[in-house]
XYZ file of C-alpha atoms in Angstrom:
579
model
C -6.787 -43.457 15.198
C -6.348 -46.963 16.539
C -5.079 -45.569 20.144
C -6.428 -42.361 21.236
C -5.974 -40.321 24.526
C -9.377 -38.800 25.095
C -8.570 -36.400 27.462
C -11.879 -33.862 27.129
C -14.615 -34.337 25.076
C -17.271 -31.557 23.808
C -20.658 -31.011 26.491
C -22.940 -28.461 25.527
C -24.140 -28.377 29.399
C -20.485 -26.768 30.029
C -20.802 -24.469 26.900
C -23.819 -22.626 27.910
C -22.056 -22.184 31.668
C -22.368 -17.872 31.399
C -19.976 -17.873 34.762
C -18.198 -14.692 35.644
C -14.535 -14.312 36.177
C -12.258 -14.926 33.430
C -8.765 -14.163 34.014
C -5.765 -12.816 32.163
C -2.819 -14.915 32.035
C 0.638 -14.553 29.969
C 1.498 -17.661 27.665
C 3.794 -20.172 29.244
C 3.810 -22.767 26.835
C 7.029 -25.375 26.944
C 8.313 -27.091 23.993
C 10.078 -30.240 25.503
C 13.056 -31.158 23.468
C 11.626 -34.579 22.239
C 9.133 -31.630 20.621
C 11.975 -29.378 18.879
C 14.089 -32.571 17.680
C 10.871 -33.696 16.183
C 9.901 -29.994 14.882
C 14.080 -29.681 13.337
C 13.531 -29.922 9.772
C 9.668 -30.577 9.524
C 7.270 -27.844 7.446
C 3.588 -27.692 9.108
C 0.478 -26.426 6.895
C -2.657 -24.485 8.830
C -5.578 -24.517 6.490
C -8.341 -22.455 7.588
C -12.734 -22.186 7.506
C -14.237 -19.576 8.554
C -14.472 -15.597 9.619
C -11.668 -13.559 10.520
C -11.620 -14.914 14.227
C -10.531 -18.263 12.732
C -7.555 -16.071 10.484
C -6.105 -14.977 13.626
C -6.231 -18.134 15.435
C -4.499 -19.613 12.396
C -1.593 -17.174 12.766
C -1.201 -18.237 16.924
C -1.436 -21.653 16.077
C 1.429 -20.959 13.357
C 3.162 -19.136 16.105
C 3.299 -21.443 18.220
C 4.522 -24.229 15.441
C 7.609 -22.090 14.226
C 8.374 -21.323 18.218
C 8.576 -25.102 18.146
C 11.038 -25.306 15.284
C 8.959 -26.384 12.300
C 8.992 -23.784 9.263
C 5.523 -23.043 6.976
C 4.850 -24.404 3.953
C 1.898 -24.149 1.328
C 2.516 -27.732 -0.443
C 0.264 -30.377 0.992
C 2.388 -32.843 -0.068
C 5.240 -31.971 1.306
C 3.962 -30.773 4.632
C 5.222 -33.169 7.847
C 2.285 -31.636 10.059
C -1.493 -29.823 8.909
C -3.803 -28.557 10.987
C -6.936 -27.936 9.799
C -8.959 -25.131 11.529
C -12.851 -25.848 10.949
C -16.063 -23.633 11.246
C -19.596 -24.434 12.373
C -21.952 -21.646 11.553
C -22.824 -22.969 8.218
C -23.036 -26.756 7.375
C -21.835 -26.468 4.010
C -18.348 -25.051 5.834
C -18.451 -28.286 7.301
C -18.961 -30.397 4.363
C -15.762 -28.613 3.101
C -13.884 -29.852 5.985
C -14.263 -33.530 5.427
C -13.182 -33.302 1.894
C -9.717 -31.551 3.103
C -9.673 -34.557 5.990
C -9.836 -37.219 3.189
C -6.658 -35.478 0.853
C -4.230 -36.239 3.898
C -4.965 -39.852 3.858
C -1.810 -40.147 1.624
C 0.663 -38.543 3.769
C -0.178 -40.340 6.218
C 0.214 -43.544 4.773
C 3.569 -42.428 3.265
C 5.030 -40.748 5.993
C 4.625 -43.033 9.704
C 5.360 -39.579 11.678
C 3.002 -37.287 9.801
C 0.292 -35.734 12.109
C -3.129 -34.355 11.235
C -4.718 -32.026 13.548
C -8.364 -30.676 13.201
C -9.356 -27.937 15.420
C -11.696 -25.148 15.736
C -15.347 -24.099 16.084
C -16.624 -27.258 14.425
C -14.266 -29.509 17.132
C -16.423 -27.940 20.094
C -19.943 -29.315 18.949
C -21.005 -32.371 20.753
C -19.880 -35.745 18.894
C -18.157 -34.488 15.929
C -14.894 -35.332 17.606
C -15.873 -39.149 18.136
C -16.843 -39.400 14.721
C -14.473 -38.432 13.031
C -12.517 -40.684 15.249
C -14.146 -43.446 13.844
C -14.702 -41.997 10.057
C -10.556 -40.907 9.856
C -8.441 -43.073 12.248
C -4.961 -41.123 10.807
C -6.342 -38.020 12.734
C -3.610 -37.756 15.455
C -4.758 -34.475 17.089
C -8.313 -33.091 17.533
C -8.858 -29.679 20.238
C -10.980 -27.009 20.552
C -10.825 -22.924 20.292
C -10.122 -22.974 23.565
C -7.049 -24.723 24.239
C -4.898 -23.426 21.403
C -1.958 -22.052 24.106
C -1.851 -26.231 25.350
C -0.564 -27.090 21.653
C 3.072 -27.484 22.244
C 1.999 -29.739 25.203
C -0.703 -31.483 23.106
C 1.970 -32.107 19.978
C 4.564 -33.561 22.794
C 2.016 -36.406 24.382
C 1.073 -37.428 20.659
C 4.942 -37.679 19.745
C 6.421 -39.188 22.976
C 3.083 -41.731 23.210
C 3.022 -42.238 19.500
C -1.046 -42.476 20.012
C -3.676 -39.927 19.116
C -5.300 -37.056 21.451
C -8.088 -35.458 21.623
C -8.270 -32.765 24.361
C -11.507 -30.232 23.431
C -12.437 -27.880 26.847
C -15.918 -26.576 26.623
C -15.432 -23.971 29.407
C -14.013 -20.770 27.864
C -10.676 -20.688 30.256
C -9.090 -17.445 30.679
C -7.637 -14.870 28.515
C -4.195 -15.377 27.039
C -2.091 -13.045 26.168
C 1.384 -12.398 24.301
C 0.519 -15.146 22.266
C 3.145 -15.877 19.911
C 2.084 -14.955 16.173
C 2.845 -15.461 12.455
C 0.651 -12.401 10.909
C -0.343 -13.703 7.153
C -0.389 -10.316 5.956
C 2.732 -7.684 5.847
C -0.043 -4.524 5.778
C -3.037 -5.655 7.578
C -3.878 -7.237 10.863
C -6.769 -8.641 13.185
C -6.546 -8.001 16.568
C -9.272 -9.269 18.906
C -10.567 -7.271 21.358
C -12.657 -9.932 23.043
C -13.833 -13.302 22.707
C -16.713 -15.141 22.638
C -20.663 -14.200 23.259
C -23.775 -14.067 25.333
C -26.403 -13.146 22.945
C -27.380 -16.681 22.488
C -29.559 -15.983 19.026
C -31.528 -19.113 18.995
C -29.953 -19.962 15.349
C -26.358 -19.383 16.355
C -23.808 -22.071 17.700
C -20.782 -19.341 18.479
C -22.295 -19.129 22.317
C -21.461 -22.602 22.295
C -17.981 -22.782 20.493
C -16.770 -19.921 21.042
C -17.978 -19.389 24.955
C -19.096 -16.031 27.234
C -17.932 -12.632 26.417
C -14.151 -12.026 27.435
C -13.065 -8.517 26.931
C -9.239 -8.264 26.674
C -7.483 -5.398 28.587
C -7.561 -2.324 26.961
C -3.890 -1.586 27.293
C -2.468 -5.218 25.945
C -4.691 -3.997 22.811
C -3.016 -0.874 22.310
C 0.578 -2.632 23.054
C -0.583 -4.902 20.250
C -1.895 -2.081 17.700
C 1.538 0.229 18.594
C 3.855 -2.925 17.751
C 1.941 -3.483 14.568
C 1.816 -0.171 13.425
C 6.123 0.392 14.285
C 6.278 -2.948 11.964
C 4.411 -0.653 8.814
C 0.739 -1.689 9.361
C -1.567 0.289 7.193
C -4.689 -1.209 8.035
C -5.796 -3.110 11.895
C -9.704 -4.786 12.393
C -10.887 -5.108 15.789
C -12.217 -8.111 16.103
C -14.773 -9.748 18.396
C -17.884 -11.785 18.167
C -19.489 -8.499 19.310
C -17.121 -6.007 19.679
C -20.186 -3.778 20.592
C -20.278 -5.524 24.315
C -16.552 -4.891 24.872
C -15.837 -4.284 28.000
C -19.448 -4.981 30.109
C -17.361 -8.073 31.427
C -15.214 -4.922 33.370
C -18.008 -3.210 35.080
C -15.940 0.035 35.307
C -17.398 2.264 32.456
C -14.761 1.003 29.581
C -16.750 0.286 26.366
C -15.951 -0.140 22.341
C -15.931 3.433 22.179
C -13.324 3.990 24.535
C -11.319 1.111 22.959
C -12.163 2.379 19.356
C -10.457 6.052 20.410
C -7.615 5.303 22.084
C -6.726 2.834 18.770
C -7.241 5.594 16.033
C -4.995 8.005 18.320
C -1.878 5.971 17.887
C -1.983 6.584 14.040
C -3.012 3.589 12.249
C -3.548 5.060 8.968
C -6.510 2.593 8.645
C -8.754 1.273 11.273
C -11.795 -1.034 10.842
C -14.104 -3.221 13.210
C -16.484 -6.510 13.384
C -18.969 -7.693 14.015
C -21.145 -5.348 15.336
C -24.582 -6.354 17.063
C -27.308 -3.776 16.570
C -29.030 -4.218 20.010
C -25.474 -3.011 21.617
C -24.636 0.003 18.907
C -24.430 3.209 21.304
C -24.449 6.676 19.692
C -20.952 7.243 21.679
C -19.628 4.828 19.243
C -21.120 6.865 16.226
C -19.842 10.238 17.101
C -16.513 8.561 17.794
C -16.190 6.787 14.191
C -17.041 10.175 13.336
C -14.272 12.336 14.817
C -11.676 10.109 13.443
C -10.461 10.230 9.640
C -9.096 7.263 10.296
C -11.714 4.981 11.324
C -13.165 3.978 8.233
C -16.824 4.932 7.570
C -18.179 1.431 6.525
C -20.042 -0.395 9.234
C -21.108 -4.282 9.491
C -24.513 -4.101 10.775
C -26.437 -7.533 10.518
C -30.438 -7.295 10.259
C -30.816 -11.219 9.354
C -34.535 -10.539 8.665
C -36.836 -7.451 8.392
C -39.510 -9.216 10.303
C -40.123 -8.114 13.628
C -41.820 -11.288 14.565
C -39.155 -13.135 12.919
C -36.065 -11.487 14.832
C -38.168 -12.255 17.991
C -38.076 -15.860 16.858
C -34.171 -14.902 16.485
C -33.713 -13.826 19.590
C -32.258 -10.536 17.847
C -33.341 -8.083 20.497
C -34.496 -5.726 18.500
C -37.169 -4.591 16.437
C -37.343 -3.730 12.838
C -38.005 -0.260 13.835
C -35.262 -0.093 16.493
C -33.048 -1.281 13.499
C -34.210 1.496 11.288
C -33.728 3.992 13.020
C -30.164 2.533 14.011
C -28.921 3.119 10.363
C -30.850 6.629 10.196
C -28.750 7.661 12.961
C -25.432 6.395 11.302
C -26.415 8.039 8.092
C -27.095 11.640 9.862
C -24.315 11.124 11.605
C -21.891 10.075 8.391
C -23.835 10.439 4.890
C -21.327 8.855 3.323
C -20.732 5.732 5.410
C -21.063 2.568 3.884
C -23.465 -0.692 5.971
C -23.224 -3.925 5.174
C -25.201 -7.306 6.528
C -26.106 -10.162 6.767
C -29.291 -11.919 6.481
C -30.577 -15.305 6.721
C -33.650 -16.589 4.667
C -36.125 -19.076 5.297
C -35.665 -19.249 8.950
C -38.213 -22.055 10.632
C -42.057 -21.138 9.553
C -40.970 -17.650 8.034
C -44.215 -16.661 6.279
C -44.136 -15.258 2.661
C -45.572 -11.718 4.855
C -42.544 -11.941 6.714
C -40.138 -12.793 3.671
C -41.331 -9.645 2.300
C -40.623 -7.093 5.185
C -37.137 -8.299 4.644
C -37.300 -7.719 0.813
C -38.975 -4.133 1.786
C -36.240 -3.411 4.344
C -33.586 -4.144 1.783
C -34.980 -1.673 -0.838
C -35.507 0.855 1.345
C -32.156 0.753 3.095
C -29.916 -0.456 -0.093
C -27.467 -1.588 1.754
C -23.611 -1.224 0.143
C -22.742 -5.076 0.850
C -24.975 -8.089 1.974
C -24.236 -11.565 3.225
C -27.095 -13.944 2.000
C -27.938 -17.630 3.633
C -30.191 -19.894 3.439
C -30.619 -21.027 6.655
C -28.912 -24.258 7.952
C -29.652 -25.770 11.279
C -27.072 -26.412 14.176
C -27.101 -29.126 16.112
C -27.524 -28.052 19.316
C -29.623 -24.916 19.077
C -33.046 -24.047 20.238
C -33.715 -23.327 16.635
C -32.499 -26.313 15.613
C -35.801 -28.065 17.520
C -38.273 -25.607 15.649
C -40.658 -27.380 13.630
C -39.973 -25.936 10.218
C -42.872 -26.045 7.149
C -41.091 -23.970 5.074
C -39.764 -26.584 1.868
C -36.240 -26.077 0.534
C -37.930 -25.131 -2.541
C -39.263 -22.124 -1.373
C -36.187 -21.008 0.335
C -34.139 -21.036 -2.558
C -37.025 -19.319 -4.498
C -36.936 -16.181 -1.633
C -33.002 -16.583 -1.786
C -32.866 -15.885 -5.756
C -35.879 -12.959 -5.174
C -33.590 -11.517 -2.088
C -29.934 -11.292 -4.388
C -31.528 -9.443 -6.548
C -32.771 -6.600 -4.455
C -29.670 -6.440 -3.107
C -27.899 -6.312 -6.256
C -30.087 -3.323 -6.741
C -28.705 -1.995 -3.804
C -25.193 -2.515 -4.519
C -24.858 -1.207 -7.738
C -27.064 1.883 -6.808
C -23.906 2.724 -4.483
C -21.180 1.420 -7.051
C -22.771 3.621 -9.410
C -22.309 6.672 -7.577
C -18.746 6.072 -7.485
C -17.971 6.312 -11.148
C -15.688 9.507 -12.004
C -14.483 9.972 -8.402
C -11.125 9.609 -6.779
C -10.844 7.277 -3.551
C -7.799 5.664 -1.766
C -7.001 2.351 -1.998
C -4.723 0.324 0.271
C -3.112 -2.109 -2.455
C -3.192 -5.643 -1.513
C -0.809 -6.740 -5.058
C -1.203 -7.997 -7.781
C -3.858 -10.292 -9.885
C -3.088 -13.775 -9.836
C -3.837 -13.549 -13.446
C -2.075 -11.043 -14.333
C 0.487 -8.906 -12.500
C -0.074 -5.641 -14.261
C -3.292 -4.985 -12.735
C -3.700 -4.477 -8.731
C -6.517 -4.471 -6.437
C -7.549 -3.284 -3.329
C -10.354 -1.851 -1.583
C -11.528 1.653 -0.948
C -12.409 3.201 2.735
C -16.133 1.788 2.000
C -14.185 -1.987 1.665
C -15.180 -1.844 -2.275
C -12.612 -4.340 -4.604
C -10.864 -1.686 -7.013
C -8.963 -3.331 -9.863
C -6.090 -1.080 -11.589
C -2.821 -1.304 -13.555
C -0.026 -0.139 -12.165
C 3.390 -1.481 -10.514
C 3.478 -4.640 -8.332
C 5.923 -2.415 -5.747
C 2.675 -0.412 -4.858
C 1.835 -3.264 -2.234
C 0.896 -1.981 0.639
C 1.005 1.551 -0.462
C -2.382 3.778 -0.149
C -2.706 5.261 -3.560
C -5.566 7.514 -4.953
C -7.700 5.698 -7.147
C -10.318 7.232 -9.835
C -12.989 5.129 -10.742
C -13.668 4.574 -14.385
C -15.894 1.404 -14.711
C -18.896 0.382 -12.327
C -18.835 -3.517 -12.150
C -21.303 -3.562 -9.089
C -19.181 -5.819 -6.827
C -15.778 -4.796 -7.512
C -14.950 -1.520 -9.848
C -12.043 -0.688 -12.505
C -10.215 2.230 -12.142
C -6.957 4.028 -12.856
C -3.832 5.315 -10.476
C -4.763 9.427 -10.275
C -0.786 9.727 -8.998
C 2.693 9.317 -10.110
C 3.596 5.203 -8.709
C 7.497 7.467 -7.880
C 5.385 10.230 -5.995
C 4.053 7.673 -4.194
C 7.007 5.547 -2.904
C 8.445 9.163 -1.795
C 5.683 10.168 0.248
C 5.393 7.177 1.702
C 9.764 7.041 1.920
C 9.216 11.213 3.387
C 6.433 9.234 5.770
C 8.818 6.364 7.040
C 11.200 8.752 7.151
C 9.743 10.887 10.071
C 8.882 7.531 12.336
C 12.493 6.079 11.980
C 14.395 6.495 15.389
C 17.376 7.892 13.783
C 15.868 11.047 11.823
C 13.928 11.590 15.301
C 16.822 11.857 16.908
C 18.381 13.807 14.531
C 15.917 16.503 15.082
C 16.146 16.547 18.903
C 20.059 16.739 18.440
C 19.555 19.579 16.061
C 17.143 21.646 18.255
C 19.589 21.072 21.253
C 22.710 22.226 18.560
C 20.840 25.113 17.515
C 19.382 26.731 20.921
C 22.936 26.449 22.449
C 24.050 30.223 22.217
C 27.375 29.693 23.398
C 28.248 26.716 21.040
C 26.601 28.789 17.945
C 28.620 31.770 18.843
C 32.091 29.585 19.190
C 31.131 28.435 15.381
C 30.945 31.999 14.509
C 34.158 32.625 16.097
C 35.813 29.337 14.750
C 34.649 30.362 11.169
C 36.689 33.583 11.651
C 39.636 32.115 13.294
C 39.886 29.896 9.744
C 39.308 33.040 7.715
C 42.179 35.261 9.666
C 44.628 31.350 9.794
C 44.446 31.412 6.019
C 45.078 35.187 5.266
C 48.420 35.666 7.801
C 49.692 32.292 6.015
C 53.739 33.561 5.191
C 53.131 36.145 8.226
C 55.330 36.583 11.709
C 51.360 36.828 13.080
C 50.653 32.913 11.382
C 51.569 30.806 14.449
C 49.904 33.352 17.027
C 46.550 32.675 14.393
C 47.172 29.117 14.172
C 47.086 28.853 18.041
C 43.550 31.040 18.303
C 42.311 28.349 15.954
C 43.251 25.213 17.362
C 41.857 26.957 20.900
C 38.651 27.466 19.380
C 38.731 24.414 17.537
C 39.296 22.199 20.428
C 36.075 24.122 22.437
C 33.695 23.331 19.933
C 34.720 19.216 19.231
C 34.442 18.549 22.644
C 30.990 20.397 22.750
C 28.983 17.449 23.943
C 25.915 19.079 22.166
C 28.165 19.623 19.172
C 28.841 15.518 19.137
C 25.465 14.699 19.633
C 24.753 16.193 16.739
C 27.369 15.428 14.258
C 26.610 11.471 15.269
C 22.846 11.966 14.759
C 23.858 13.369 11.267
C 25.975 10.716 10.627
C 23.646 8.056 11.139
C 21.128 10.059 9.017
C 23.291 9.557 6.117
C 23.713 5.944 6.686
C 19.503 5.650 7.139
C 19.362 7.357 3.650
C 21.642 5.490 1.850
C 19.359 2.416 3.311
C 16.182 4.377 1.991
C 17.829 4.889 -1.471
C 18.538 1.241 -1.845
C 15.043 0.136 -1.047
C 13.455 2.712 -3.642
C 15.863 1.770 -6.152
């Protein structure tokens, strides 16, 4: 990038700033029209690192670049604009990143207008933006996780100056919302309840990338949830840093609990949360995942060690006792919920003692699910300044001992599931091959099947036949017809038109006088037809019209021969889809 705007660069000193205050504003971004002409026939790629916070910033940056006028596509080569969306947790997700810098070289060299954009968690760490100034001068756009809503402005100063930018806040700003959004998935959707976090584990750089806690107003969550859930969602995921500490920001009482309620009483059939942070798990959370069928019983707990001494050196919070009990709670509580982690090995100085209590903790808990790294340092950190005598030897050594306990964990649970019937929300079909389907049980287990690729997004019982400890094989327990009617019958009772239909109908059928002028109308027909040839025929055709006219002028009587109508057309609609 031989010119460059720096308008912001990364601080650290900013980042840990824990100031109160954050408030909600409504996007307002403008797209200039030297940014739409630009956008008119241009395709943009997003290519994402990271958790699921980084998914649903992909789909608001895509937002905002199809508000803009420039339509998705998944061919590098052909794409006018990529922005790549980076991660810093792990180095290795770095490492990734600079490959996928290096493959747009060409397009830029081919194409004088193309732009490359690299945003994200790994833009807000200090002096990773200068250098990749330096290493990749066709970068034309670098910003943080905090300005995404200033991309439309951002894209117009690099097209109208025809020089590179780099704008990356490290104060956390405010909280936007009706951001514009391009969901990647038809059937399930993150929604974030909150941003950022204060725990400030000495290993973690999220504090510092992602910024203090900002809990989103509970009711622009549940506008969000009911929108998704009128468009056919079968499955939403909370999401927040710490969902746990939603709503402490408030200081009126509101907490996950309250947000995790009011969510599985609008009827998503499916409703899941992350991450969860031990230290902030209240038992009002527990009884509520409880009391709800549709809050799924599989909880993301992460330990990252089973040392007490060593989660001190964390900065966890808790003990391994606290932690214990935590899960003996859930399992009173719910028997049949499944608990994942995560857990980090050979953490600065971790003894082989301490290595063990993890290994212990792991057998005894046997968790369904677990997350394994070998710990890399960030930049940045207090951890990152720890003296470390632990060799990389003996880290990958514990690494190899720890997969294997939790293997033993995992398939002791997969095991159990053999010969049983579960449901299955059906994310499609293999990429290999199209007659088998997956998608994941209640407990978020991978179930393989055959069956037909129009059970997408469908919830289908599922019995399990083969135990393959991370995913299982199994076989449809239903009719793939039954279940396109049920779910048709299902549909059917949401759509506007059959709901109106059945408040028309009530209305039609409690009106006494109307129902007794049909009953009189019916007869007037019966005696019209019989006097037919008769000197009485024109007296009885008279009656008729009489009564006729009375009941097609019966406003109640319209109603409800429109609401039938359009009940006709909706099934004709329905009967096309299913064929």
């Amino acid at each position: 990038m031989s010119r460059c705007q720096i308008i912001s660069l990364p601080d650290l000193s900013k980042a840990r700033n824990r100031q109160d205050g954050a408030s909600v504003k409504y996007d307002e971004a403008v797209y200039s029209d030297a940014l739409r002409f630009f956008a008119k026939g241009r395709k943009y790629l997003v290519k994402t690192f990271g958790c699921q916070g980084n998914v649903r910033d992909e789909e608001v940056i895509s937002g905002y670049l199809e508000k803009a006028g420039f339509s998705k596509t998944t061919d590098e080569k052909a794409a006018n604009i990529v922005i790549i969306n980076t991660c810093a947790v792990r180095e290795n997700a770095e490492d990734k990143v600079y490959g996928e810098i290096g493959k747009f070289k060409a397009n830029a060299k081919t194409d004088k207008d193309f732009i490359l954009g690299v945003c994200g968690c790994m833009m807000q760490e200090e002096n990773k933006a200068e250098s990749l100034i330096k290493t990749y001068p066709f970068i034309r756009l670098i910003f943080g996780t905090h300005n995404i809503a200033d991309l439309p402005s951002m894209l117009d100063r690099v097209i109208s100056s025809h020089q590179g930018l780099v704008d990356v806040i490290s104060y956390p700003g405010d909280v936007i919302e009706n951001l514009p959004s391009i969901r990647l998935d038809p059937y399930k959707a993150f929604v974030n309840i909150s941003y950022g976090c204060d725990k400030f584990c000495t290993y973690c750089i999220v504090p510092y990338t992602r910024g203090r806690e900002r809990s989103r107003p509970l009711q622009s969550i549940l506008d969000e949830c009911r929108k998704l859930i009128e468009d056919g969602y079968q499955e939403i995921t909370l999401l927040g840093q710490n969902v746990n500490s939603y709503g402490k920001d408030f200081h009126d009482g509101t907490n996950f609990a309250t947000v995790l309620e009011e969510v599985a009483k609008l009827g998503i059939p499916r409703l899941r949360f992350t991450t969860s942070h031990p230290w902030d798990f209240s038992l009002d959370m527990l009884d509520t995942i409880a009391k709800y069928p549709n809050i799924m019983k599989c909880i993301h707990l992460p330990v990252q060690s089973g040392s007490t001494a060593v989660l001190r050196q964390m900065g966890r919070r808790y003990t391994r006792e606290q932690y214990l009990d935590l899960v003996k709670a859930i399992r009173e509580r719910m028997p049949e919920c499944a608990i994942t982690t995560d857990i980090i090995v050979g953490f600065p100085n971790e003894t082989e003692e301490q290595f063990a209590e993890t290994l212990t903790l792991c057998q005894e808990l046997k968790y369904d699910a677990a997350f394994t790294f070998i710990y890399s340092p960030r930049a940045g950190t207090p951890a990152a300044k720890m003296v470390d005598n632990v060799s990389d030897e003996v880290k990958h050594e514990r690494f190899n001992r720890l997969l294997k306990v939790v293997e033993e964990g995992v398939v002791y649970h997969s095991s159990k599931m053999v010969g049983k019937a579960y449901d299955v929300l059906v994310d499609g079909p293999s990429k290999k091959n199209e007659a088998i389907l997956s998608g994941y049980t209640e407990s978020n287990k991978l179930v393989n099947f055959p069956g037909p690729v129009y059970l997408k997004g469908h919830i289908v019982k599922v019995k399990i036949t083969e135990n393959h400890a991370f995913s299982m094989l199994g076989q449809l327990e239903e009719d793939p017809v039954d279940v396109l009617l049920r779910s048709a019958s299902e549909k059917l009772k949401q759509e506007p038109a059959y709901i109106q239909y059945l408040a028309a109908k009530k209305v039609f059928e409690e009106d006494k006088e109307l129902q007794a002028a049909l009953h009189e109308k019916e007869a007037a027909q019966k005696a019209l037809a019989l006097s037919m040839g008769s000197e009485d025929y024109e007296n009885k055709k008279a009656a008729f019209a009489k009564i006729s006219a009375f009941v097609d002028n019966n406003p109640n009587y319209i109603n409800f021969v429109s609401s039938t109508a359009d009940l006709r057309d909706l099934f004709a609609e329905m009967k096309a889809l299913l064929q």
